[in-house]
Amino acid sequence: EVFQFNVSRDLSLNSAAAGFVLMPYDEIIVRKSPNYQEQQYINIEGEILNPGQYGIISRNERISDVIERAGGLTNFAYLDGATLIRTTIRSEIEQKQTEQAIGVIIGDVKKGSINIDNSEIKRENIGINLKKILANPGSKDDPILQNNDVIRIPRRLETVQLQGELLYPTTVMHRRGMTFMDYVSQAGGFTNQSLRRSAYVIYPNGTVDRTRRFLFFNVYPRVEPGSE
């Protein structure tokens, strides 16, 4: 038998419901309100006037909305280096692919000499174009925020880091007009083992650009302040 009762917001019952007598093995089921959702939060860090945690106040809240609520950017903000860090759940396919990759790697190197994260939860750096976001709030370049998102706006960096198969990996000052090969030269140049056609640049916002091949020449990517 099924009995239904209306419970008011203050948890009070009418006289008929209040007098209902429970019997052994009865089950009381309280459904969740379809419109209820726990408060969700995002964090904004770096060169912002009021950094910290902010509650998401609407389902379509975007990066531009939170920056406005946080008072805007400081004079030292490096817009090209802004990053959105998002926590996601790995699918079963992703976890299986990672497990297979670990098996292959362990077959080639000594077990324990590598550390690969195969947890269910992963954090991803999503490159954003903060200049376009602020110039055109609400556009397709202005993503909708999700719970636990982190907006990170760094201070402008004036250096470029060089590493890998270089004679002298180092960090040098960024200079306007310098090319990819100019920076490689400041690290002593390529080694005999370097794969020049596979050289790439990681930008401060997390995006990557690779070397391309045109006819018989390598076309190297541009280098911005704070690049690696």
GROMACS .gro file of N, CA and C in nm, residues 44-51 63-64 66-83 128-135 151-155:
model
  123
   44ILE      N    1   3.917   3.240  -0.824
   44ILE     CA    2   3.991   3.326  -0.917
   44ILE      C    3   4.118   3.372  -0.847
   45GLU      N    4   4.231   3.352  -0.914
   45GLU     CA    5   4.362   3.375  -0.853
   45GLU      C    6   4.446   3.469  -0.939
   46GLY      N    7   4.546   3.528  -0.874
   46GLY     CA    8   4.644   3.607  -0.947
   46GLY      C    9   4.616   3.756  -0.945
   47GLU      N   10   4.637   3.819  -1.061
   47GLU     CA   11   4.630   3.964  -1.071
   47GLU      C   12   4.486   4.011  -1.086
   48ILE      N   13   4.410   3.997  -0.979
   48ILE     CA   14   4.271   4.040  -0.973
   48ILE      C   15   4.256   4.122  -0.846
   49LEU      N   16   4.170   4.224  -0.848
   49LEU     CA   17   4.161   4.314  -0.732
   49LEU      C   18   4.113   4.242  -0.606
   50ASN      N   19   4.018   4.150  -0.621
   50ASN     CA   20   3.966   4.077  -0.505
   50ASN      C   21   3.967   3.927  -0.534
   51PRO      N   22   4.084   3.863  -0.529
   51PRO     CA   23   4.092   3.720  -0.557
   51PRO      C   24   4.024   3.640  -0.447
   63ILE      N   25   3.317   3.367  -1.737
   63ILE     CA   26   3.440   3.423  -1.682
   63ILE      C   27   3.429   3.574  -1.667
   64SER      N   28   3.374   3.642  -1.767
   64SER     CA   29   3.362   3.788  -1.761
   64SER      C   30   3.276   3.833  -1.644
   66VAL      N   31   3.244   3.682  -1.345
   66VAL     CA   32   3.318   3.668  -1.220
   66VAL      C   33   3.428   3.773  -1.210
   67ILE      N   34   3.494   3.805  -1.320
   67ILE     CA   35   3.597   3.909  -1.317
   67ILE      C   36   3.537   4.042  -1.278
   68GLU      N   37   3.417   4.070  -1.328
   68GLU     CA   38   3.348   4.195  -1.291
   68GLU      C   39   3.313   4.193  -1.142
   69ARG      N   40   3.263   4.082  -1.092
   69ARG     CA   41   3.228   4.072  -0.950
   69ARG      C   42   3.351   4.085  -0.862
   70ALA      N   43   3.468   4.040  -0.913
   70ALA     CA   44   3.592   4.045  -0.835
   70ALA      C   45   3.662   4.180  -0.845
   71GLY      N   46   3.600   4.277  -0.910
   71GLY     CA   47   3.656   4.411  -0.915
   71GLY      C   48   3.744   4.442  -1.033
   72GLY      N   49   3.765   4.344  -1.122
   72GLY     CA   50   3.848   4.368  -1.239
   72GLY      C   51   3.993   4.329  -1.218
   73LEU      N   52   4.074   4.350  -1.320
   73LEU     CA   53   4.215   4.311  -1.319
   73LEU      C   54   4.302   4.421  -1.263
   74THR      N   55   4.421   4.384  -1.216
   74THR     CA   56   4.520   4.483  -1.174
   74THR      C   57   4.597   4.531  -1.297
   75ASN      N   58   4.680   4.631  -1.277
   75ASN     CA   59   4.758   4.686  -1.388
   75ASN      C   60   4.870   4.591  -1.432
   76PHE      N   61   4.897   4.488  -1.351
   76PHE     CA   62   5.007   4.397  -1.382
   76PHE      C   63   4.957   4.268  -1.445
   77ALA      N   64   4.828   4.255  -1.471
   77ALA     CA   65   4.773   4.131  -1.524
   77ALA      C   66   4.824   4.104  -1.665
   78TYR      N   67   4.861   3.978  -1.688
   78TYR     CA   68   4.908   3.935  -1.820
   78TYR      C   69   4.795   3.855  -1.885
   79LEU      N   70   4.719   3.922  -1.970
   79LEU     CA   71   4.599   3.861  -2.028
   79LEU      C   72   4.631   3.738  -2.112
   80ASP      N   73   4.742   3.740  -2.184
   80ASP     CA   74   4.776   3.627  -2.270
   80ASP      C   75   4.811   3.501  -2.190
   81GLY      N   76   4.839   3.517  -2.061
   81GLY     CA   77   4.875   3.402  -1.979
   81GLY      C   78   4.761   3.348  -1.895
   82ALA      N   79   4.640   3.403  -1.910
   82ALA     CA   80   4.526   3.359  -1.830
   82ALA      C   81   4.489   3.215  -1.863
   83THR      N   82   4.455   3.138  -1.760
   83THR     CA   83   4.425   2.996  -1.776
   83THR      C   84   4.300   2.960  -1.697
  128ILE      N   85   4.249   3.000  -2.258
  128ILE     CA   86   4.143   3.096  -2.286
  128ILE      C   87   4.204   3.222  -2.345
  129ASN      N   88   4.123   3.297  -2.418
  129ASN     CA   89   4.167   3.425  -2.475
  129ASN      C   90   4.099   3.536  -2.396
  130LEU      N   91   4.167   3.583  -2.291
  130LEU     CA   92   4.105   3.679  -2.201
  130LEU      C   93   4.082   3.814  -2.269
  131LYS      N   94   4.164   3.848  -2.367
  131LYS     CA   95   4.143   3.973  -2.439
  131LYS      C   96   4.009   3.972  -2.510
  132LYS      N   97   3.978   3.863  -2.580
  132LYS     CA   98   3.849   3.852  -2.649
  132LYS      C   99   3.734   3.844  -2.550
  133ILE      N  100   3.756   3.776  -2.437
  133ILE     CA  101   3.650   3.763  -2.336
  133ILE      C  102   3.610   3.900  -2.283
  134LEU      N  103   3.708   3.983  -2.249
  134LEU     CA  104   3.677   4.115  -2.193
  134LEU      C  105   3.626   4.211  -2.299
  135ALA      N  106   3.669   4.190  -2.424
  135ALA     CA  107   3.623   4.277  -2.531
  135ALA      C  108   3.480   4.246  -2.574
  151ILE      N  109   4.015   3.015  -1.217
  151ILE     CA  110   4.062   3.113  -1.316
  151ILE      C  111   4.193   3.169  -1.263
  152ARG      N  112   4.300   3.153  -1.339
  152ARG     CA  113   4.433   3.196  -1.293
  152ARG      C  114   4.486   3.302  -1.389
  153ILE      N  115   4.512   3.421  -1.336
  153ILE     CA  116   4.560   3.534  -1.417
  153ILE      C  117   4.698   3.573  -1.364
  154PRO      N  118   4.805   3.538  -1.434
  154PRO     CA  119   4.939   3.563  -1.382
  154PRO      C  120   4.986   3.707  -1.405
  155ARG      N  121   5.092   3.742  -1.335
  155ARG     CA  122   5.163   3.867  -1.363
  155ARG      C  123   5.244   3.850  -1.490
   0.00000   0.00000   0.00000
